[in-house]
PDB file of C-alpha atoms in Angstrom:
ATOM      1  CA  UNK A  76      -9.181 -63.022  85.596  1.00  0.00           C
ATOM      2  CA  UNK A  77      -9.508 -61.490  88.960  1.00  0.00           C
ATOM      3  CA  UNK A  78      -8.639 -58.216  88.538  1.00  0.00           C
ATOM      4  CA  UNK A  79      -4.884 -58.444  90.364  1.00  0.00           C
ATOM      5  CA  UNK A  80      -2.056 -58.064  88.290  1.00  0.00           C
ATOM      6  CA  UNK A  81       0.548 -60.864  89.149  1.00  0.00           C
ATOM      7  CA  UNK A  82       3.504 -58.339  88.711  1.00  0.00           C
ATOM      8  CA  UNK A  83       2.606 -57.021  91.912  1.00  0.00           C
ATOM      9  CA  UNK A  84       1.725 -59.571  94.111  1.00  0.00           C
ATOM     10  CA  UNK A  85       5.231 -61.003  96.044  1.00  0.00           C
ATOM     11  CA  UNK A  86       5.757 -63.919  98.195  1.00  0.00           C
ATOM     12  CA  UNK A  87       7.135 -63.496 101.727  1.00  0.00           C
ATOM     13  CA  UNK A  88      10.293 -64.862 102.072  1.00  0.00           C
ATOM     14  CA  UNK A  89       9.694 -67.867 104.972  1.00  0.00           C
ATOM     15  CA  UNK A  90      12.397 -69.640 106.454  1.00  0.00           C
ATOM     16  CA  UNK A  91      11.968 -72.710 108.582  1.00  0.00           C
ATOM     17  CA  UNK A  92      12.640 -72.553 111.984  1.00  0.00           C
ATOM     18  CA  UNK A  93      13.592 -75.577 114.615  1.00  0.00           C
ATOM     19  CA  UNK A  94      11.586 -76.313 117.204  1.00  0.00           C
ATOM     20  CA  UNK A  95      12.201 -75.063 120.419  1.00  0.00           C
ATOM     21  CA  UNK A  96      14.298 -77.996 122.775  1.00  0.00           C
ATOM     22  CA  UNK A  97      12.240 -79.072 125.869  1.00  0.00           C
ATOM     23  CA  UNK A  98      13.596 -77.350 128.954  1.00  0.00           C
ATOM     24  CA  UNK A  99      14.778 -80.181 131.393  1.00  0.00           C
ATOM     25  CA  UNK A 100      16.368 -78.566 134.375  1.00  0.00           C
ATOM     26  CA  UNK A 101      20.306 -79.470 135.766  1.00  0.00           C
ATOM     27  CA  UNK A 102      19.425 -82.285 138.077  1.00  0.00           C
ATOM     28  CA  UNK A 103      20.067 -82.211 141.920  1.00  0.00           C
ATOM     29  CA  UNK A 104      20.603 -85.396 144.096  1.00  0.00           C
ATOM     30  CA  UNK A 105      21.858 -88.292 143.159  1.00  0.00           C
ATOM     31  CA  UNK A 106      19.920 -90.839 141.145  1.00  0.00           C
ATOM     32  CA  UNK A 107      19.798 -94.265 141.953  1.00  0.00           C
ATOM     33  CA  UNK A 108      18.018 -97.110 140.198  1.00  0.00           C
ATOM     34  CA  UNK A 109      16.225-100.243 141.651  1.00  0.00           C
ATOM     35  CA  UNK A 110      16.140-103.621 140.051  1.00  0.00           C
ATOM     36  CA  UNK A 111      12.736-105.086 140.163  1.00  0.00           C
ATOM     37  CA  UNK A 112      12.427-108.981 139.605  1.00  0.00           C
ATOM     38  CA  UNK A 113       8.856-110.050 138.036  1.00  0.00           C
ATOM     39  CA  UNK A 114       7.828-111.748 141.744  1.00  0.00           C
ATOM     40  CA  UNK A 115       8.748-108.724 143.841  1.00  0.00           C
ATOM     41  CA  UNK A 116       5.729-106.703 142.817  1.00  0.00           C
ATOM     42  CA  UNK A 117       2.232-108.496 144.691  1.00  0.00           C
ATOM     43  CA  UNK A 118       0.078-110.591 142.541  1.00  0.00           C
ATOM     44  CA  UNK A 119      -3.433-108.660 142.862  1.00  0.00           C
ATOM     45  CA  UNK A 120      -5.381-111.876 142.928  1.00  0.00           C
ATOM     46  CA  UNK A 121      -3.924-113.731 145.378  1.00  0.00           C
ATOM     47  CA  UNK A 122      -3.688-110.581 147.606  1.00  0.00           C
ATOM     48  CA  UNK A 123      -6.770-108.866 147.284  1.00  0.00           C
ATOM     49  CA  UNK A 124      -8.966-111.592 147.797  1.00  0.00           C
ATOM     50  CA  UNK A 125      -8.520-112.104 151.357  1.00  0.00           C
ATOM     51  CA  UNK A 126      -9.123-108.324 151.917  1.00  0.00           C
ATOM     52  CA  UNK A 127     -12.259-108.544 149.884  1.00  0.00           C
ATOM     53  CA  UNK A 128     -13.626-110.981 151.415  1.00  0.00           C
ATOM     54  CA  UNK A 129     -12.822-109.981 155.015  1.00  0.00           C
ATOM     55  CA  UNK A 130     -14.681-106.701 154.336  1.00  0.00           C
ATOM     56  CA  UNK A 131     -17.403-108.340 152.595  1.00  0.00           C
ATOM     57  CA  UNK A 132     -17.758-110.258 155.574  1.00  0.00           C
ATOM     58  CA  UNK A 133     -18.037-107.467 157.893  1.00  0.00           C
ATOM     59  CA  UNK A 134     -20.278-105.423 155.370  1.00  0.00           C
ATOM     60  CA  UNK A 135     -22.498-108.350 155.360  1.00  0.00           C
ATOM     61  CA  UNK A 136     -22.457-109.434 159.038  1.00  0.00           C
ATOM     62  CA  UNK A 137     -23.215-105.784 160.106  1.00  0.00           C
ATOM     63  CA  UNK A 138     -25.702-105.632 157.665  1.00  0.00           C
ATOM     64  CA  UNK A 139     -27.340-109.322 159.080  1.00  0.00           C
ATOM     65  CA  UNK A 140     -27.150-107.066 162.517  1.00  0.00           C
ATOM     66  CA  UNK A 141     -29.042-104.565 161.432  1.00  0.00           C
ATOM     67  CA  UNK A 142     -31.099-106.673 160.163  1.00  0.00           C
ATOM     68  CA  UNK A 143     -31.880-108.450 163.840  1.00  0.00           C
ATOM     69  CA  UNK A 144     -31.973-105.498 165.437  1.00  0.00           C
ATOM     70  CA  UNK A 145     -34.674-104.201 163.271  1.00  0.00           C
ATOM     71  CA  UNK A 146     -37.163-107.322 163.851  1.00  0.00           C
ATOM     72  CA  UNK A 147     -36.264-107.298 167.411  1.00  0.00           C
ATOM     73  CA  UNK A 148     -37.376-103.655 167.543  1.00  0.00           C
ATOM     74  CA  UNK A 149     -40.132-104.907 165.566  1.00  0.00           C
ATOM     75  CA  UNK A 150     -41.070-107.710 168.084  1.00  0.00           C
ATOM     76  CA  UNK A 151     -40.501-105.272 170.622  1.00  0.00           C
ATOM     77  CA  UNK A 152     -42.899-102.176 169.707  1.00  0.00           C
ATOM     78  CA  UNK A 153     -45.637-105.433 169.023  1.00  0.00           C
ATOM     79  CA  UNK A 154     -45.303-106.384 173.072  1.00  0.00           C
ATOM     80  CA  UNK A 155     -45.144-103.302 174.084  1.00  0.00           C
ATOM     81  CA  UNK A 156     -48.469-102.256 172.331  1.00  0.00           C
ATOM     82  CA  UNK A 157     -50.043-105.709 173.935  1.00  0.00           C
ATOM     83  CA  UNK A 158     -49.110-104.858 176.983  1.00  0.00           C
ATOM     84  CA  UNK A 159     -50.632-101.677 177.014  1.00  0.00           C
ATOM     85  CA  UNK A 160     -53.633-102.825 175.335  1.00  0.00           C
ATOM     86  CA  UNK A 161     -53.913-105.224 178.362  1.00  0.00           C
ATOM     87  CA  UNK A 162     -52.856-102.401 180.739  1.00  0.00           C
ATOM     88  CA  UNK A 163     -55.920-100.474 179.740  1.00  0.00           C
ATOM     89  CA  UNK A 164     -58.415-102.914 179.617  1.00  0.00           C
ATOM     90  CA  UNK A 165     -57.212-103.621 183.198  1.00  0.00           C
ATOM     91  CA  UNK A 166     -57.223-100.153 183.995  1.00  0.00           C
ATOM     92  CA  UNK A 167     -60.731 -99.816 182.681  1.00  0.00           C
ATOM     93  CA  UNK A 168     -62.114-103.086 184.883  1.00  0.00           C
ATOM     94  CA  UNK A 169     -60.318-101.624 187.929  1.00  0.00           C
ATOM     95  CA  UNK A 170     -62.146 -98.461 187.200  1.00  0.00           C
ATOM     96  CA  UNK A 171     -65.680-100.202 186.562  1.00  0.00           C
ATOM     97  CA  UNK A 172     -64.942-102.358 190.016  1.00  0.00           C
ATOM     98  CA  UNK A 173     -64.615 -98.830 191.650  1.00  0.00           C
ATOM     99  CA  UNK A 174     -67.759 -97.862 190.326  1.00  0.00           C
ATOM    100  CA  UNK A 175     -69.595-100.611 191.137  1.00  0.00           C
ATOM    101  CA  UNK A 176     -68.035-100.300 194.891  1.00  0.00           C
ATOM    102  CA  UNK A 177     -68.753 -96.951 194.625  1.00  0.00           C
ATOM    103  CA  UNK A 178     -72.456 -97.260 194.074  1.00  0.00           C
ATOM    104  CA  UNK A 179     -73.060-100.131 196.476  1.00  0.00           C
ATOM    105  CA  UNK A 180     -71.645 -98.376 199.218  1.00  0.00           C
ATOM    106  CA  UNK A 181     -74.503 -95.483 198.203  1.00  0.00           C
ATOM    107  CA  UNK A 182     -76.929 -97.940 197.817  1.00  0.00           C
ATOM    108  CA  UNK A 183     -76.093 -99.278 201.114  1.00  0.00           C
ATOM    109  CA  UNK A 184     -75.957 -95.775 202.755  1.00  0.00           C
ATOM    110  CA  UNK A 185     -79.472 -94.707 201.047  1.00  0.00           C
ATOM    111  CA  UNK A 186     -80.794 -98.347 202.178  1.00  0.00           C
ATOM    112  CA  UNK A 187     -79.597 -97.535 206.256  1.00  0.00           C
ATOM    113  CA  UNK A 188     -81.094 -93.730 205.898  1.00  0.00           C
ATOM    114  CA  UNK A 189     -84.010 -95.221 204.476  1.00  0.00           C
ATOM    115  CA  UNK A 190     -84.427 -98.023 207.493  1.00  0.00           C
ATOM    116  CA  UNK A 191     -83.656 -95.031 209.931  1.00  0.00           C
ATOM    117  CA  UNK A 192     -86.245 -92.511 208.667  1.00  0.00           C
ATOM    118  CA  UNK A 193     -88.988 -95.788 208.761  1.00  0.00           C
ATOM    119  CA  UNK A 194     -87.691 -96.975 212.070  1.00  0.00           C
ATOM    120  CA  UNK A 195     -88.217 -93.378 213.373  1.00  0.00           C
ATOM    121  CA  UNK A 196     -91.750 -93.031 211.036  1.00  0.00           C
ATOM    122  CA  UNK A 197     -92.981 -95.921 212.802  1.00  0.00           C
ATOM    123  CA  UNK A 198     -92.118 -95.360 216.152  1.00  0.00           C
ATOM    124  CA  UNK A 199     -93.447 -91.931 215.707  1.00  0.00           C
ATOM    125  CA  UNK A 200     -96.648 -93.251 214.853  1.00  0.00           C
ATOM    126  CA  UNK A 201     -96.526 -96.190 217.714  1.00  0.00           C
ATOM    127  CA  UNK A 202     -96.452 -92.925 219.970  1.00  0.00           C
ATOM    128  CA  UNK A 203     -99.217 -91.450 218.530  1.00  0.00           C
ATOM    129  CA  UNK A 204    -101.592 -94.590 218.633  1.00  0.00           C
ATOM    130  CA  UNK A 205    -100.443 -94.826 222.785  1.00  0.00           C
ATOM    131  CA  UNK A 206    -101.043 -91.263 223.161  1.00  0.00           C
ATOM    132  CA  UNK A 207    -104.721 -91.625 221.715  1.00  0.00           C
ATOM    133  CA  UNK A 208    -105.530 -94.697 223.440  1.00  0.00           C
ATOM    134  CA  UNK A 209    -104.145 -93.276 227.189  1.00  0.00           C
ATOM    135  CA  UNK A 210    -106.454 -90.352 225.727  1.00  0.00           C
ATOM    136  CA  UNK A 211    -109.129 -92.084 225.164  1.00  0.00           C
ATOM    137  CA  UNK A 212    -108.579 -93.880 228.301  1.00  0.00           C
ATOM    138  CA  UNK A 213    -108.276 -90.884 230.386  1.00  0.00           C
ATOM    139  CA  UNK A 214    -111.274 -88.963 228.903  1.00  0.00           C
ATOM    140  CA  UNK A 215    -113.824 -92.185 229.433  1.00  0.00           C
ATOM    141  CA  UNK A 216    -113.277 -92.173 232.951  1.00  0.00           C
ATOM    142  CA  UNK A 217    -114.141 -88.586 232.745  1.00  0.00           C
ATOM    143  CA  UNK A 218    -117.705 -87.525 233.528  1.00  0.00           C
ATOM    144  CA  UNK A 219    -119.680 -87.240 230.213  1.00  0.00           C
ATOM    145  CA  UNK A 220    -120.726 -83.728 231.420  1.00  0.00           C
ATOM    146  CA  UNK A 221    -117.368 -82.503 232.238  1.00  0.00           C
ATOM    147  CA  UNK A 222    -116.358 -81.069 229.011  1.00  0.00           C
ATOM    148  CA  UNK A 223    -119.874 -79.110 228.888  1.00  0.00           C
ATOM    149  CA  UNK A 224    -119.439 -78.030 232.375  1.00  0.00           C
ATOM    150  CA  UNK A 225    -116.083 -76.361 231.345  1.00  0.00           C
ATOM    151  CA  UNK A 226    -117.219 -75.024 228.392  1.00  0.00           C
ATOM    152  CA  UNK A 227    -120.604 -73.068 229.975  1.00  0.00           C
ATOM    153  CA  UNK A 228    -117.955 -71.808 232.974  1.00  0.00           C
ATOM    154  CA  UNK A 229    -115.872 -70.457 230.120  1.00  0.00           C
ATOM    155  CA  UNK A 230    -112.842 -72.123 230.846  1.00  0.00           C
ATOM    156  CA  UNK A 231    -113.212 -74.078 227.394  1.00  0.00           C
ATOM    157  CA  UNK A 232    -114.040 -71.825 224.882  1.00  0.00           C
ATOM    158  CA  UNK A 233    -114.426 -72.032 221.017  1.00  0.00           C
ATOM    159  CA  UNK A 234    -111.164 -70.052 219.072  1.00  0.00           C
ATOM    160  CA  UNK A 235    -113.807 -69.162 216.388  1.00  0.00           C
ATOM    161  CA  UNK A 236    -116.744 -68.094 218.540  1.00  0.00           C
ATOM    162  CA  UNK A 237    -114.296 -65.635 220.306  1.00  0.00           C
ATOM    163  CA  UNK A 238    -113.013 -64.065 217.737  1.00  0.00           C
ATOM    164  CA  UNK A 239    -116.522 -63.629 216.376  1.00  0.00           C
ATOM    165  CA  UNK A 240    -117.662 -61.992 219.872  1.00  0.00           C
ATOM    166  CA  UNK A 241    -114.919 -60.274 220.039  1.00  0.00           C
ATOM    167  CA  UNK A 242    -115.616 -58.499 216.235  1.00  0.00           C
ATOM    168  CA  UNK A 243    -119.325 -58.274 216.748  1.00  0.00           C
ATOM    169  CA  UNK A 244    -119.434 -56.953 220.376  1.00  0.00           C
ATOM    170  CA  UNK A 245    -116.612 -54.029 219.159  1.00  0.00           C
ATOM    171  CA  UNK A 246    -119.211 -52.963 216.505  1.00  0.00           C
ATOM    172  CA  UNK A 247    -122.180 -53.093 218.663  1.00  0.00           C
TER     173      UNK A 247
END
């Protein structure tokens, strides 16, 4: 068999024992019991509801608030980004109206500068035609021979044909 001799081999003796009794401690106080009737406890239908749907309410008219807010914020930015659209494309006429006031008021300067320098061209050159005329004038009631007269006393003399006496006589 398997190799054990059953002479040998001895049960343990086992004897049952009881469980061991829950401990439940000496009570203190003094109990008292309440009698509860079947409509003294709240019936959770009746008496929920009304709290449900007072704070669904509120959930849903904050959210509808939120939602207002939002597309009035919405509505809001959109102005806002018209009116500074407009704001800059008034900006940028009052700066081209500058510009344009700006250069006619050079224009206009450069035009009165110009008129001044011709005014004072012209009357420059209406002094110059009087001069030669009272020159002419003068020198034709002036003896024909005068001038030669002058010239052969050496009064009028010649700036080149001095300097070339003067050089040629030095070397002679």
């Amino acid at each position: 068999e398997d190799g054990m001799e059953h002479s040998k081999v001895e049960a343990d003796f086992y004897i049952d024992k009881p469980p061991t009794p829950e401990f439940i401690p000496n009570p203190t106080g003094v109990d008292k019991e309440t009698q509860l009737e079947e409509y003294d406890l709240f019936d959770y239908d009746l008496e929920v509801e009304p709290m449900l749907e007072v704070i669904v309410g509120k959930t849903l008219e904050q959210a509808r608030m939120e939602v207002i807010e939002d597309y009035e914020k919405k509505e809001l930015d959109k102005h806002v980004e018209e009116y500074q659209l407009v704001r800059e494309a008034e900006l940028m006429e009052v700066q081209r109206l500058e510009a344009a006031r700006v250069r006619r008021e050079l224009e206009e300067k450069r035009r009165t500068k110009q008129q001044v320098t011709s005014k004072s061209q012209k009357s420059l050159g209406h002094k110059k035609v009087v001069s030669r005329l009272l020159a002419k004038k003068f020198l034709r009631s002036m003896k024909p021979t005068t001038l030669k007269i002058l010239e052969d006393q050496g009064i009028l003399r010649n700036p080149r044909d001095q300097a070339f006496q003067g050089d040629f006589v030095q070397y002679m």
